[in-house]
Structure formats: structure tokens, C-alpha cells
PDB file of C-alpha atoms in Angstrom:
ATOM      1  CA  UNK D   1      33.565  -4.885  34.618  1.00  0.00           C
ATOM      2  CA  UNK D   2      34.034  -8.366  32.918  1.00  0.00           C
ATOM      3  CA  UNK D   3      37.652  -9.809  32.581  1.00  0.00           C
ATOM      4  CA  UNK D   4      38.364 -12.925  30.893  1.00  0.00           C
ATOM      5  CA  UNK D   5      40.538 -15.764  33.407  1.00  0.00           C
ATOM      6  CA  UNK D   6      40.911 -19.055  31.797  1.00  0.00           C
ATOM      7  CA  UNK D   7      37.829 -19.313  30.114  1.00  0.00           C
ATOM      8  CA  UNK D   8      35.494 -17.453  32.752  1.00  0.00           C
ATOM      9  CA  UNK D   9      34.301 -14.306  33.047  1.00  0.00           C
ATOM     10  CA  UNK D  10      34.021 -12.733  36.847  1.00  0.00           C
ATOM     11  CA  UNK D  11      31.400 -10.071  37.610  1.00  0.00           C
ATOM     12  CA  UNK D  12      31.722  -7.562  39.888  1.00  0.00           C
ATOM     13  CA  UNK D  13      29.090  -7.862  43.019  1.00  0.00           C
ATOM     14  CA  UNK D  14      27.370  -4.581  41.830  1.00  0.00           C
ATOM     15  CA  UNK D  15      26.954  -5.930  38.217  1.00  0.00           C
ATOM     16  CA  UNK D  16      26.150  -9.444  39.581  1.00  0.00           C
ATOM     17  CA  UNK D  17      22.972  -7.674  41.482  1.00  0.00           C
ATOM     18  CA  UNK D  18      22.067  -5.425  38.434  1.00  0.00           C
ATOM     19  CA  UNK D  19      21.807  -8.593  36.719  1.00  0.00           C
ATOM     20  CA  UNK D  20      19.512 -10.426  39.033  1.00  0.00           C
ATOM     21  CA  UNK D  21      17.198  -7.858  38.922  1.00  0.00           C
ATOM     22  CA  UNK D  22      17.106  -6.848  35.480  1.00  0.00           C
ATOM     23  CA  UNK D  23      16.143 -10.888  34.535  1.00  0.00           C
ATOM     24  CA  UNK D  24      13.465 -11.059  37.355  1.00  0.00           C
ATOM     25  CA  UNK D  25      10.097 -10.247  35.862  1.00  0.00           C
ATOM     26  CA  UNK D  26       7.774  -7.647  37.060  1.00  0.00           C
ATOM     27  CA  UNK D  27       4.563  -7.917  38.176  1.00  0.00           C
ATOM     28  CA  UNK D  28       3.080  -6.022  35.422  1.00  0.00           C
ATOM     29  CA  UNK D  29       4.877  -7.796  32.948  1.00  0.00           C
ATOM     30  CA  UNK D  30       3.954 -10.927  34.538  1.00  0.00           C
ATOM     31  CA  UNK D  31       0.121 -10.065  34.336  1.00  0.00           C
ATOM     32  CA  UNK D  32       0.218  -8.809  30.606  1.00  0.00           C
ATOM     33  CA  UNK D  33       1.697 -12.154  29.602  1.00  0.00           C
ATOM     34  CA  UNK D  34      -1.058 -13.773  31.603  1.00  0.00           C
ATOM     35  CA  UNK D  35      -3.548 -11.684  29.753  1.00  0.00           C
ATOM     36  CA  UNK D  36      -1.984 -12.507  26.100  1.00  0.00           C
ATOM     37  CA  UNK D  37      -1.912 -16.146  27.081  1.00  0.00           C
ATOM     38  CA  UNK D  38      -5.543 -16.347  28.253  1.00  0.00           C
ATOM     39  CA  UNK D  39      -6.608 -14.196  25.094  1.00  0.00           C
ATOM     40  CA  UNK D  40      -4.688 -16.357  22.742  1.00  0.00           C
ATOM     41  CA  UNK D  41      -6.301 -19.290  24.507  1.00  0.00           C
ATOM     42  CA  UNK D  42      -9.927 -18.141  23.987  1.00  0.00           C
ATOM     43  CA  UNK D  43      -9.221 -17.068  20.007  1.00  0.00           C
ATOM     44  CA  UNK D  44      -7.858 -20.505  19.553  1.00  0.00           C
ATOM     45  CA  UNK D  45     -10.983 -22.254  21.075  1.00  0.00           C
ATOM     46  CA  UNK D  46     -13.506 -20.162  19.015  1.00  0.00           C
ATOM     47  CA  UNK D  47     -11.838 -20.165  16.148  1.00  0.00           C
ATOM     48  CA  UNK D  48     -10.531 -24.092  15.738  1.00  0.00           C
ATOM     49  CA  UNK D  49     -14.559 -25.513  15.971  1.00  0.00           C
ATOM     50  CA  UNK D  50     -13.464 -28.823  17.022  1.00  0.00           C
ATOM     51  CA  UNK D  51     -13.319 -30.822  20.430  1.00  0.00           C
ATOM     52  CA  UNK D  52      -9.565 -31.458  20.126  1.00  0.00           C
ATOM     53  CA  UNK D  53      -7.282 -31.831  23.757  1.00  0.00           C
ATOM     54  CA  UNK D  54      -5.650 -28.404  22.098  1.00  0.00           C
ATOM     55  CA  UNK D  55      -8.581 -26.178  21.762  1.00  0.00           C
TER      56      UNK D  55
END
């Protein structure tokens, strides 16, 4: 439950923890972004044709 005190907000513990692990990534989401990254990364290099820092 959230209740507003002089411009905060206070959390109960059980929320607090829900919280914490709801804005940790997973492993497997973790590894997919990996994945995109690295594919992006390749599609940029063939498809740019030059020798910039970037490619």
C-alpha cells in the first residue's frame, strides 16, 4: 500500500521486495538482448560498406 507523508511515498516491506525483483532482469531476457545487440551489430557492419569506428 502507498500513502503519501510530506511529499514521500512509504512502501510496505512486501511491496518493497516485489519491486526489487520485478526490475531485476532475467537471465533469459538478459541473453535475448545480447543476441539482438550482436545481430544488430553484424547487420550494421555488412550493410554500412565503410571502415568507420561505428561499423
Amino acid at each position: 500500500m502507498l500513502t503519501a507523508a510530506a511529499g514521500q511515498a512509504e512502501v510496505e516491506p512486501r511491496d518493497a521486495e516485489w519491486i526489487e525483483v520485478r526490475t531485476e532482469p532475467s537471465e533469459q531476457g538478459r541473453q535475448a538482448a545480447l543476441r539482438l545487440q550482436a545481430a544488430i551489430e553484424r547487420a550494421l557492419s555488412r550493410d554500412c560498406g565503410c571502415d568507420c569506428p561505428e561499423a
